[in-house]
PDB file of C-alpha atoms in Angstrom:
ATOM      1  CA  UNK M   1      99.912  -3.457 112.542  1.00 96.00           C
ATOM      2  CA  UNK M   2      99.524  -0.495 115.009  1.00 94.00           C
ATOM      3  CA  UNK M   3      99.770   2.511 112.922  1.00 97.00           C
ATOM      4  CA  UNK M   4     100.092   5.602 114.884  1.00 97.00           C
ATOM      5  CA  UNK M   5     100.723   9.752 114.031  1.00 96.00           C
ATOM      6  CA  UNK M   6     103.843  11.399 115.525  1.00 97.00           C
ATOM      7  CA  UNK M   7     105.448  14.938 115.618  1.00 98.00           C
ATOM      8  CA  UNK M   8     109.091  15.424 116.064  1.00 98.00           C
ATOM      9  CA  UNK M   9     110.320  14.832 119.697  1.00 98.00           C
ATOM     10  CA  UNK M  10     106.740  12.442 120.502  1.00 99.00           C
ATOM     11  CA  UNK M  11     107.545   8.945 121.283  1.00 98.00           C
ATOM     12  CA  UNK M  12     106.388   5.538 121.425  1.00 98.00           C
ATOM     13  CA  UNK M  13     107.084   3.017 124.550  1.00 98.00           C
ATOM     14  CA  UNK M  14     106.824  -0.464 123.870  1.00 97.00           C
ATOM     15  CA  UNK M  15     106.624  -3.241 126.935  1.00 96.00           C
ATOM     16  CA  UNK M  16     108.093  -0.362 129.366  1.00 96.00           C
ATOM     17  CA  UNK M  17     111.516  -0.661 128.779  1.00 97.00           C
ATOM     18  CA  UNK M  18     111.664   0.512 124.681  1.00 98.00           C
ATOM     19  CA  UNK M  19     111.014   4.117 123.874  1.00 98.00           C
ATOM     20  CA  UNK M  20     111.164   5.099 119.932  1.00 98.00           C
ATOM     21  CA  UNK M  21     111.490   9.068 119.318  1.00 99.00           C
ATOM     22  CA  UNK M  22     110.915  11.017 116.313  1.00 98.00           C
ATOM     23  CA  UNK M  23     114.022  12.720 116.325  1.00 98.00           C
ATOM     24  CA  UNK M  24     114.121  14.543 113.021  1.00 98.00           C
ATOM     25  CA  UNK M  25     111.404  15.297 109.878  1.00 98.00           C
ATOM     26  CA  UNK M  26     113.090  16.113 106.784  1.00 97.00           C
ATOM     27  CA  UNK M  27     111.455  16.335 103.520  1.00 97.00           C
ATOM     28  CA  UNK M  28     109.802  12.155 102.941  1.00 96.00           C
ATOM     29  CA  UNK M  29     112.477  11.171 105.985  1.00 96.00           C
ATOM     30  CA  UNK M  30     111.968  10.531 109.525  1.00 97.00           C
ATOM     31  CA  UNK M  31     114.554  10.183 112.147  1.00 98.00           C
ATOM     32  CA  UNK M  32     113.918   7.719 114.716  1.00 98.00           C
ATOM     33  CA  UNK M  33     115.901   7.515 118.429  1.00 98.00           C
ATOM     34  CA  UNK M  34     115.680   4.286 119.760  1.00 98.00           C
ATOM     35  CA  UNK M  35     116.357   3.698 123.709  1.00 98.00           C
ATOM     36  CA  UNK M  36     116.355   0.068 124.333  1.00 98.00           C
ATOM     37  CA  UNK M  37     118.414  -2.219 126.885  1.00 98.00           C
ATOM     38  CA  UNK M  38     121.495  -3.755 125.897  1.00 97.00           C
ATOM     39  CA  UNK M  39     120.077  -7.168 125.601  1.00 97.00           C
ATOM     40  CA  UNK M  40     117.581  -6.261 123.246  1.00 96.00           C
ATOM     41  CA  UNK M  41     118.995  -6.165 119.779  1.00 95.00           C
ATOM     42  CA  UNK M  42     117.842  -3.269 117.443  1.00 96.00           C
ATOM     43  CA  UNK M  43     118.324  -3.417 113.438  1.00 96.00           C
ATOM     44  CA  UNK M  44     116.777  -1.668 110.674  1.00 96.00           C
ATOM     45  CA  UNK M  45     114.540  -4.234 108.411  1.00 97.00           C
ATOM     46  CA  UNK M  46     117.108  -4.714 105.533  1.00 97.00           C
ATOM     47  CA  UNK M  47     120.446  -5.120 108.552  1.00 97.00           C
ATOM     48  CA  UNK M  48     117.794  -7.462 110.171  1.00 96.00           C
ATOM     49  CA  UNK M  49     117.046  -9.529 106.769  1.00 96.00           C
ATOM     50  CA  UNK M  50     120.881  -9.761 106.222  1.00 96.00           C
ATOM     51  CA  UNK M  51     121.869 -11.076 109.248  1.00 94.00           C
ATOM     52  CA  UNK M  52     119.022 -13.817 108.922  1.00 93.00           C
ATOM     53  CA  UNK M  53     120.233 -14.845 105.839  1.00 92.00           C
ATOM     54  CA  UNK M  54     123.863 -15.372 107.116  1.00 92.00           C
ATOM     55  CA  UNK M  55     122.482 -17.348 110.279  1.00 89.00           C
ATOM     56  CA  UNK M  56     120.038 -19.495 107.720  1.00 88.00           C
ATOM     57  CA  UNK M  57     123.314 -20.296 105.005  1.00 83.00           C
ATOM     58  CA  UNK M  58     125.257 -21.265 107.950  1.00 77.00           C
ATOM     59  CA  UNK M  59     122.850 -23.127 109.570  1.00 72.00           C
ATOM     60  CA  UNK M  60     122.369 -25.215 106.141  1.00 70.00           C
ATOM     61  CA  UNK M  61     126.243 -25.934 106.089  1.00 69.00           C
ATOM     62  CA  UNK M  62     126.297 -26.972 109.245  1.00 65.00           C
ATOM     63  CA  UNK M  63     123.235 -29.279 108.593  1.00 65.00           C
ATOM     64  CA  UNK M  64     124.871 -29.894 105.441  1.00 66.00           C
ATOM     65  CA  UNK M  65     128.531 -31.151 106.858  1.00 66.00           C
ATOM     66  CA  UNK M  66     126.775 -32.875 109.890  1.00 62.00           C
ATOM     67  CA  UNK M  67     125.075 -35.238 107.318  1.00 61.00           C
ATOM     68  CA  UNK M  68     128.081 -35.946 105.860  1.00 63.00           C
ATOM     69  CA  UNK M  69     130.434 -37.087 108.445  1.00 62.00           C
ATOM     70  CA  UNK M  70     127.285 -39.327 109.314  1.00 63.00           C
ATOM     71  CA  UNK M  71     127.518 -41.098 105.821  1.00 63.00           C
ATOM     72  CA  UNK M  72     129.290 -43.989 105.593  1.00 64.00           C
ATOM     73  CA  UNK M  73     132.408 -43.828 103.233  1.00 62.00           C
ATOM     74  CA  UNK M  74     131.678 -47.032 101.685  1.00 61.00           C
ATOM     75  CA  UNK M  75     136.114 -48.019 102.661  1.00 60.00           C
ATOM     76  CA  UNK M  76     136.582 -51.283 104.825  1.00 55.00           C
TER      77      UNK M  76
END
């Protein structure tokens, strides 16, 4: 991990087209701007986590449904 010191209104680019600001200081919080283009998507960790877990408990049903239309129903 890159670890790096910033005042308010410094910024970060990443890969040329991703700039991070330090927009605010308050207190133990730090606002953070984030300029990135539309394509690239942009959550915070726990938004990020959430959205992961959705995609993984749907992906499981689906796996989960898919293996049971492939059963056989044991009728003749």
């Amino acid at each position: 991990m890159l670890v790096l010191s910033r005042k308010k209104n410094e910024s970060i680019v990443i890969n040329d087209d991703i700039t991070i600001v330090v927009v605010e200081i308050r207190g133990d919080k730090v606002r953070l701007g984030v300029e990135a283009p539309k394509e690239v998507p942009v959550h915070r960790r726990e938004v990020f986590d959430a959205i992961r877990r959705s995609e993984t408990a749907v992906g499981k049903k689906a796996a989960g449904e898919a293996a049971d239309a492939t059963e056989p129903t044991g009728e003749a």
